[in-house]
Amino acid sequence: MTLAVEEPRIQQVVGGLSRKLLINGEWVDAASSRTFESLNPATEDVLASVAHGEAEDVQRAVKAARAAFEHGSAWRSMPHGQRGRIIHKIGDLILEHLEDFALLESLDNGKPYAVAKAADVPLAADLFHYMSGWATKVEGSTIPISAAHPDAYLGFTLREPVGVCAQIIPWNFPLLMAAWKLGPALSSGCTIVLKPAEQTPLSALLLGELAMRAGLPPGVLNIVTGFGEAGAALAAHPDVDKVAFTGSTEVGKEIVKAAAGNLKKVTLELGGKSPNVVYADADLDKAIAGSANAIFFNQGECCVAGSRLYVEEPVYDQVVEGVAEMARNITVGNGLDEATDMGPLVSQEQFDRVTGYIRSGREEGAEIRGGDRVGDRGYFVAPTILTGTREEMTAVREEIFGPVVAAAPFNAEKDVLPVANNTSFGLGAGVFTRDIGKAYRTARRLRAGTVWVNTWNVFDATLPFGGFKQSGWGREMGAAVFNNYMETKTVITDLS
Ligand code: NAP
Ligand code: MG
C-alpha cells in the first residue's frame, strides 16, 4: 500500500487537534468529563477520544450563543463588510489546511484522501467564500402601500437574523455539511451550536479552531461533539430559535416533534432514493459512467445517490453490463492508499445496514452482482448491482446509503415517470438522453429538488439544494438558503 500521507504527519495532525467542546470561544471538557472514541473505519482502530457533550453542555453552549446574539453584540452589530471578511477568511484558512482536512476526513469517515482533497475540502472553502459575499447583499425592499395615497406611508422591509441556530449534521461529508450549515448562518448574523455526527467529529474540531483564528467573536460558533441525545437536547431547547438538520428521515421526524415546544423554525435535509432514467438514445458511454458515479461516489453514502437505475429496454443489458464492469474495476481499500477508489463504509452499524439490504434483495428474488465483504477488517463492501428487481422490494423502496443500485428496464417515456416518482422521497433525480425535449419533459415531471441531465453529483455553492416530499423542508446553498436564516420585518411609518 502506498500511503498518500506519511505516518509522522498523521500523528502530528491528529495529535494536534483539540478534543474538547468549543463553548464561548474556549475549549472545555464535557461537564461530565466523559469522552467517546472515534474509529478509523478502514482499520477499526481508535483514532481519537473526544469530549462527550450532553444536555448540560448543550445548555452552556446555547447560553453562550444567546449572549453572542443579543442586540449590541459584537457579531450582529458588526459592519456587514467586516463580518463578510471574517467568513471569507475561514474559507482561506480551510484552503491553507486543505491536506490536513483531507487527511482527517479520510481517517474519520473512510473516504479516499484524493476525493476529500479534490471535492469535500475545496467545496467547503467555496461555500464560505460564496456566503461571505451575501453578508453585504441581503436586502429588504421599499413597498408602496396599496390602500392609501402613495405619500401617506413609507413601507419597507428589513431582513434580520433568525437568532440562535442549532445545526445537527451527519457523517457522510463531515466538513462539507458543516460548511453548508455554518456559511449562511454566519453570513446572516446568527449564532450557532453545531453538533457533528458521533462517527466523524474530527474535522469540525479543526474547523472550530480556524474559525476562531479568523476572528469570530466568542460564542458565535459553539461546537458540541456527542451523540443523538445532544442533538435531541438542541432540537428541544426553548432558547434555540432555529434547528437545521441533515440526516435520516426517521430522526428528521423526531426533530420536528422536539421543535414543537417553542415552535422553533425547522429545516431538514433528509434521505433519498433517487431515480436515474437512461433513455435508449443517450450517449451510452456518458450514461454508464454517469450512472456508476451516481451510486458509487463516496461509497454510495450520499443522500442523492442514484440508487434506482431505470434503463430503456433496447439498451438495458448494455448499460447494466457497463455499470457492472465499472463496479468490477473500482478498487476498494483504505482511503489513504493511493490506489483506492472507494473506501470502507463509515461504521459497523452502516456495514450491517447495507449488507442487510443486500441480503433482503437476494431473499426477495433479486440477482446480485458484487455484494461481498472486502477483506476481514474494516467496513468494506464491494460495489453492488441488483437486477430482476420489482418496485415493492425493500431494497428498491428504502434508502440503503451504500454502494448498492437496483436496476430495472422500462418500455417508454410514459411508463418510466410514474415508476421513477413512486417513492416517498424527492431529493435528487437524473436523466440521460440526447433529445433535449425528452430531457426537459422528464426533468419537469420528476418530483425532486435537483435533477441532473447527462451528469450527476454536480453541486455548487450558488445552486439551491433540498428535497421534495419526505426528503426535507427548505433549501440549502444559493440565495434561497437565506429564507432559512432571516426573518423579514415590515416597518410602516406614517408620513403625515
Ligand atoms: P442520523 O441518526 O439521522 O444522524 C444524523 C445526525 O443527527 C447525527 O449528528 C446524529 O447524532 C443526530 N441525531 C441522532 N438522533 C437524534 C435525535 N433524536 N435528535 C437530534 N439529533 C439526533 O443518521 P445515522 O444513524 O448516522 O444514519 C442512518 C441513516 O440515515 C443512513 O443509513 C442514511 O440512510 C441516513 N443518512 C442520511 C444522510 C443525509 O445526508 N441525508 C446523512 C447520514 C445518514 P449521532 O450520529 O452523534 O448519534
Ligand atoms: Mg470515525
PDB file of N, CA and C and ligand atoms in Angstrom, residues 168-172 177 195-199 226-229 231-232 235 245-249 251 254-255 269-271 302-303 349-350 353 399-401 427, ligand 1:
ATOM      1  N   ILE A 168     -27.335  20.363  13.204  1.00  0.00           N
ATOM      2  CA  ILE A 168     -27.036  18.947  13.504  1.00  0.00           C
ATOM      3  C   ILE A 168     -26.687  18.269  12.181  1.00  0.00           C
ATOM      4  N   ILE A 169     -25.482  17.721  12.112  1.00  0.00           N
ATOM      5  CA  ILE A 169     -25.011  17.247  10.800  1.00  0.00           C
ATOM      6  C   ILE A 169     -24.607  15.768  10.833  1.00  0.00           C
ATOM      7  N   PRO A 170     -24.560  15.147   9.644  1.00  0.00           N
ATOM      8  CA  PRO A 170     -24.254  13.719   9.541  1.00  0.00           C
ATOM      9  C   PRO A 170     -22.775  13.465   9.233  1.00  0.00           C
ATOM     10  N   TRP A 171     -22.462  12.198   8.965  1.00  0.00           N
ATOM     11  CA  TRP A 171     -21.080  11.758   8.853  1.00  0.00           C
ATOM     12  C   TRP A 171     -20.592  11.546   7.426  1.00  0.00           C
ATOM     13  N   ASN A 172     -21.466  11.721   6.427  1.00  0.00           N
ATOM     14  CA  ASN A 172     -21.028  11.340   5.066  1.00  0.00           C
ATOM     15  C   ASN A 172     -20.103  12.356   4.420  1.00  0.00           C
ATOM     16  N   MET A 177     -20.714  19.323   5.157  1.00  0.00           N
ATOM     17  CA  MET A 177     -22.026  19.555   5.776  1.00  0.00           C
ATOM     18  C   MET A 177     -21.944  20.665   6.825  1.00  0.00           C
ATOM     19  N   LYS A 195     -23.586  20.429  16.110  1.00  0.00           N
ATOM     20  CA  LYS A 195     -23.429  19.077  16.672  1.00  0.00           C
ATOM     21  C   LYS A 195     -22.991  18.150  15.534  1.00  0.00           C
ATOM     22  N   PRO A 196     -21.679  17.843  15.485  1.00  0.00           N
ATOM     23  CA  PRO A 196     -21.218  16.907  14.453  1.00  0.00           C
ATOM     24  C   PRO A 196     -21.692  15.485  14.758  1.00  0.00           C
ATOM     25  N   ALA A 197     -21.601  14.599  13.772  1.00  0.00           N
ATOM     26  CA  ALA A 197     -22.000  13.200  13.983  1.00  0.00           C
ATOM     27  C   ALA A 197     -20.977  12.496  14.871  1.00  0.00           C
ATOM     28  N   GLU A 198     -21.467  11.569  15.664  1.00  0.00           N
ATOM     29  CA  GLU A 198     -20.573  10.862  16.599  1.00  0.00           C
ATOM     30  C   GLU A 198     -19.468  10.101  15.859  1.00  0.00           C
ATOM     31  N   GLN A 199     -19.775   9.659  14.612  1.00  0.00           N
ATOM     32  CA  GLN A 199     -18.790   8.853  13.870  1.00  0.00           C
ATOM     33  C   GLN A 199     -17.642   9.699  13.346  1.00  0.00           C
ATOM     34  N   GLY A 226     -20.803  14.843  20.374  1.00  0.00           N
ATOM     35  CA  GLY A 226     -21.574  13.947  21.229  1.00  0.00           C
ATOM     36  C   GLY A 226     -22.488  13.079  20.385  1.00  0.00           C
ATOM     37  N   PHE A 227     -23.508  12.513  21.028  1.00  0.00           N
ATOM     38  CA  PHE A 227     -24.380  11.551  20.373  1.00  0.00           C
ATOM     39  C   PHE A 227     -25.755  12.160  20.079  1.00  0.00           C
ATOM     40  N   GLY A 228     -26.655  11.296  19.680  1.00  0.00           N
ATOM     41  CA  GLY A 228     -28.004  11.748  19.342  1.00  0.00           C
ATOM     42  C   GLY A 228     -28.684  12.516  20.463  1.00  0.00           C
ATOM     43  N   GLU A 229     -28.363  12.172  21.722  1.00  0.00           N
ATOM     44  CA  GLU A 229     -29.088  12.861  22.810  1.00  0.00           C
ATOM     45  C   GLU A 229     -28.686  14.336  22.903  1.00  0.00           C
ATOM     46  N   GLY A 231     -28.037  16.096  20.208  1.00  0.00           N
ATOM     47  CA  GLY A 231     -28.860  16.648  19.128  1.00  0.00           C
ATOM     48  C   GLY A 231     -30.300  16.843  19.600  1.00  0.00           C
ATOM     49  N   ALA A 232     -30.806  15.852  20.323  1.00  0.00           N
ATOM     50  CA  ALA A 232     -32.193  15.933  20.800  1.00  0.00           C
ATOM     51  C   ALA A 232     -32.360  17.095  21.781  1.00  0.00           C
ATOM     52  N   ALA A 235     -32.566  20.210  19.718  1.00  0.00           N
ATOM     53  CA  ALA A 235     -33.823  20.339  18.974  1.00  0.00           C
ATOM     54  C   ALA A 235     -34.967  20.753  19.901  1.00  0.00           C
ATOM     55  N   PHE A 245     -31.156  20.504  10.230  1.00  0.00           N
ATOM     56  CA  PHE A 245     -30.749  19.107  10.412  1.00  0.00           C
ATOM     57  C   PHE A 245     -30.489  18.449   9.070  1.00  0.00           C
ATOM     58  N   THR A 246     -29.427  17.679   8.978  1.00  0.00           N
ATOM     59  CA  THR A 246     -29.233  16.765   7.856  1.00  0.00           C
ATOM     60  C   THR A 246     -29.011  15.372   8.421  1.00  0.00           C
ATOM     61  N   GLY A 247     -29.746  14.411   7.890  1.00  0.00           N
ATOM     62  CA  GLY A 247     -29.599  13.042   8.379  1.00  0.00           C
ATOM     63  C   GLY A 247     -30.775  12.194   7.928  1.00  0.00           C
ATOM     64  N   SER A 248     -31.134  11.228   8.746  1.00  0.00           N
ATOM     65  CA  SER A 248     -32.166  10.268   8.347  1.00  0.00           C
ATOM     66  C   SER A 248     -33.567  10.864   8.470  1.00  0.00           C
ATOM     67  N   THR A 249     -34.475  10.348   7.690  1.00  0.00           N
ATOM     68  CA  THR A 249     -35.866  10.799   7.719  1.00  0.00           C
ATOM     69  C   THR A 249     -36.477  10.512   9.093  1.00  0.00           C
ATOM     70  N   VAL A 251     -34.965  10.421  12.092  1.00  0.00           N
ATOM     71  CA  VAL A 251     -34.573  11.432  13.082  1.00  0.00           C
ATOM     72  C   VAL A 251     -35.157  12.793  12.698  1.00  0.00           C
ATOM     73  N   GLU A 254     -38.317  13.140  14.373  1.00  0.00           N
ATOM     74  CA  GLU A 254     -38.116  13.401  15.818  1.00  0.00           C
ATOM     75  C   GLU A 254     -37.814  14.876  16.056  1.00  0.00           C
ATOM     76  N   ILE A 255     -37.028  15.463  15.161  1.00  0.00           N
ATOM     77  CA  ILE A 255     -36.652  16.878  15.297  1.00  0.00           C
ATOM     78  C   ILE A 255     -37.901  17.758  15.216  1.00  0.00           C
ATOM     79  N   GLU A 269     -32.783  18.330   5.780  1.00  0.00           N
ATOM     80  CA  GLU A 269     -32.277  17.741   4.539  1.00  0.00           C
ATOM     81  C   GLU A 269     -32.143  16.259   4.824  1.00  0.00           C
ATOM     82  N   LEU A 270     -33.089  15.478   4.271  1.00  0.00           N
ATOM     83  CA  LEU A 270     -33.193  14.081   4.679  1.00  0.00           C
ATOM     84  C   LEU A 270     -32.755  13.159   3.547  1.00  0.00           C
ATOM     85  N   GLY A 271     -33.173  11.961   3.635  1.00  0.00           N
ATOM     86  CA  GLY A 271     -32.658  10.956   2.711  1.00  0.00           C
ATOM     87  C   GLY A 271     -33.254  11.032   1.324  1.00  0.00           C
ATOM     88  N   CYS A 302     -24.347   8.855  -0.011  1.00  0.00           N
ATOM     89  CA  CYS A 302     -24.758  10.174  -0.500  1.00  0.00           C
ATOM     90  C   CYS A 302     -26.269  10.238  -0.420  1.00  0.00           C
ATOM     91  N   CYS A 303     -26.782  11.356   0.091  1.00  0.00           N
ATOM     92  CA  CYS A 303     -28.234  11.488   0.158  1.00  0.00           C
ATOM     93  C   CYS A 303     -28.851  11.518  -1.238  1.00  0.00           C
ATOM     94  N   GLU A 349     -22.253  -0.303  12.159  1.00  0.00           N
ATOM     95  CA  GLU A 349     -23.710  -0.176  12.035  1.00  0.00           C
ATOM     96  C   GLU A 349     -24.111   0.018  10.567  1.00  0.00           C
ATOM     97  N   GLN A 350     -23.373   0.884   9.864  1.00  0.00           N
ATOM     98  CA  GLN A 350     -23.695   1.150   8.463  1.00  0.00           C
ATOM     99  C   GLN A 350     -23.383  -0.077   7.609  1.00  0.00           C
ATOM    100  N   ARG A 353     -26.192  -2.424   8.100  1.00  0.00           N
ATOM    101  CA  ARG A 353     -27.402  -1.949   7.433  1.00  0.00           C
ATOM    102  C   ARG A 353     -27.332  -2.244   5.920  1.00  0.00           C
ATOM    103  N   GLU A 399     -34.050   3.710   1.629  1.00  0.00           N
ATOM    104  CA  GLU A 399     -32.715   4.248   1.409  1.00  0.00           C
ATOM    105  C   GLU A 399     -31.677   3.292   1.999  1.00  0.00           C
ATOM    106  N   ILE A 400     -30.681   2.913   1.201  1.00  0.00           N
ATOM    107  CA  ILE A 400     -29.650   1.981   1.668  1.00  0.00           C
ATOM    108  C   ILE A 400     -28.428   2.740   2.173  1.00  0.00           C
ATOM    109  N   PHE A 401     -28.079   3.801   1.475  1.00  0.00           N
ATOM    110  CA  PHE A 401     -26.935   4.635   1.874  1.00  0.00           C
ATOM    111  C   PHE A 401     -25.636   3.831   1.830  1.00  0.00           C
ATOM    112  N   LEU A 427     -35.360  13.879  -3.365  1.00  0.00           N
ATOM    113  CA  LEU A 427     -34.171  14.732  -3.229  1.00  0.00           C
ATOM    114  C   LEU A 427     -33.497  14.962  -4.573  1.00  0.00           C
TER     115      LEU A 427
HETATM  116  P1  NAP B   1     -28.947  10.091  11.966  1.00  0.00           P
HETATM  117  O1  NAP B   1     -29.151   9.315  13.207  1.00  0.00           O
HETATM  118  O2  NAP B   1     -30.099  10.761  11.322  1.00  0.00           O
HETATM  119  O3  NAP B   1     -27.777  11.149  12.295  1.00  0.00           O
HETATM  120  C1  NAP B   1     -27.681  12.460  11.823  1.00  0.00           C
HETATM  121  C2  NAP B   1     -27.344  13.408  12.964  1.00  0.00           C
HETATM  122  O4  NAP B   1     -28.447  13.509  13.881  1.00  0.00           O
HETATM  123  C3  NAP B   1     -26.161  12.969  13.805  1.00  0.00           C
HETATM  124  O5  NAP B   1     -25.434  14.106  14.224  1.00  0.00           O
HETATM  125  C4  NAP B   1     -26.855  12.295  14.968  1.00  0.00           C
HETATM  126  O6  NAP B   1     -26.062  12.204  16.114  1.00  0.00           O
HETATM  127  C5  NAP B   1     -28.014  13.211  15.200  1.00  0.00           C
HETATM  128  N1  NAP B   1     -29.130  12.614  15.934  1.00  0.00           N
HETATM  129  C6  NAP B   1     -29.415  11.302  16.140  1.00  0.00           C
HETATM  130  N2  NAP B   1     -30.567  11.165  16.839  1.00  0.00           N
HETATM  131  C7  NAP B   1     -31.015  12.406  17.099  1.00  0.00           C
HETATM  132  C8  NAP B   1     -32.163  12.934  17.759  1.00  0.00           C
HETATM  133  N3  NAP B   1     -33.098  12.140  18.291  1.00  0.00           N
HETATM  134  N4  NAP B   1     -32.329  14.274  17.808  1.00  0.00           N
HETATM  135  C9  NAP B   1     -31.417  15.093  17.243  1.00  0.00           C
HETATM  136  N5  NAP B   1     -30.310  14.664  16.607  1.00  0.00           N
HETATM  137  C10 NAP B   1     -30.110  13.334  16.521  1.00  0.00           C
HETATM  138  O7  NAP B   1     -28.269   9.181  10.873  1.00  0.00           O
HETATM  139  P2  NAP B   1     -27.385   7.841  11.106  1.00  0.00           P
HETATM  140  O8  NAP B   1     -27.996   6.970  12.145  1.00  0.00           O
HETATM  141  O9  NAP B   1     -25.985   8.249  11.268  1.00  0.00           O
HETATM  142  O10 NAP B   1     -27.574   7.142   9.697  1.00  0.00           O
HETATM  143  C11 NAP B   1     -28.744   6.395   9.477  1.00  0.00           C
HETATM  144  C12 NAP B   1     -29.285   6.591   8.087  1.00  0.00           C
HETATM  145  O11 NAP B   1     -29.564   7.965   7.888  1.00  0.00           O
HETATM  146  C13 NAP B   1     -28.324   6.248   6.958  1.00  0.00           C
HETATM  147  O12 NAP B   1     -28.299   4.907   6.672  1.00  0.00           O
HETATM  148  C14 NAP B   1     -28.910   7.054   5.854  1.00  0.00           C
HETATM  149  O13 NAP B   1     -29.982   6.374   5.282  1.00  0.00           O
HETATM  150  C15 NAP B   1     -29.413   8.301   6.545  1.00  0.00           C
HETATM  151  N6  NAP B   1     -28.471   9.436   6.441  1.00  0.00           N
HETATM  152  C16 NAP B   1     -28.793  10.450   5.601  1.00  0.00           C
HETATM  153  C17 NAP B   1     -27.918  11.485   5.440  1.00  0.00           C
HETATM  154  C18 NAP B   1     -28.203  12.621   4.503  1.00  0.00           C
HETATM  155  O14 NAP B   1     -27.271  13.251   4.041  1.00  0.00           O
HETATM  156  N7  NAP B   1     -29.460  12.933   4.240  1.00  0.00           N
HETATM  157  C19 NAP B   1     -26.702  11.514   6.130  1.00  0.00           C
HETATM  158  C20 NAP B   1     -26.420  10.481   7.022  1.00  0.00           C
HETATM  159  C21 NAP B   1     -27.318   9.449   7.163  1.00  0.00           C
HETATM  160  P3  NAP B   1     -25.083  10.945  16.310  1.00  0.00           P
HETATM  161  O15 NAP B   1     -24.625  10.466  14.983  1.00  0.00           O
HETATM  162  O16 NAP B   1     -23.996  11.527  17.042  1.00  0.00           O
HETATM  163  O17 NAP B   1     -25.873   9.945  17.068  1.00  0.00           O
END
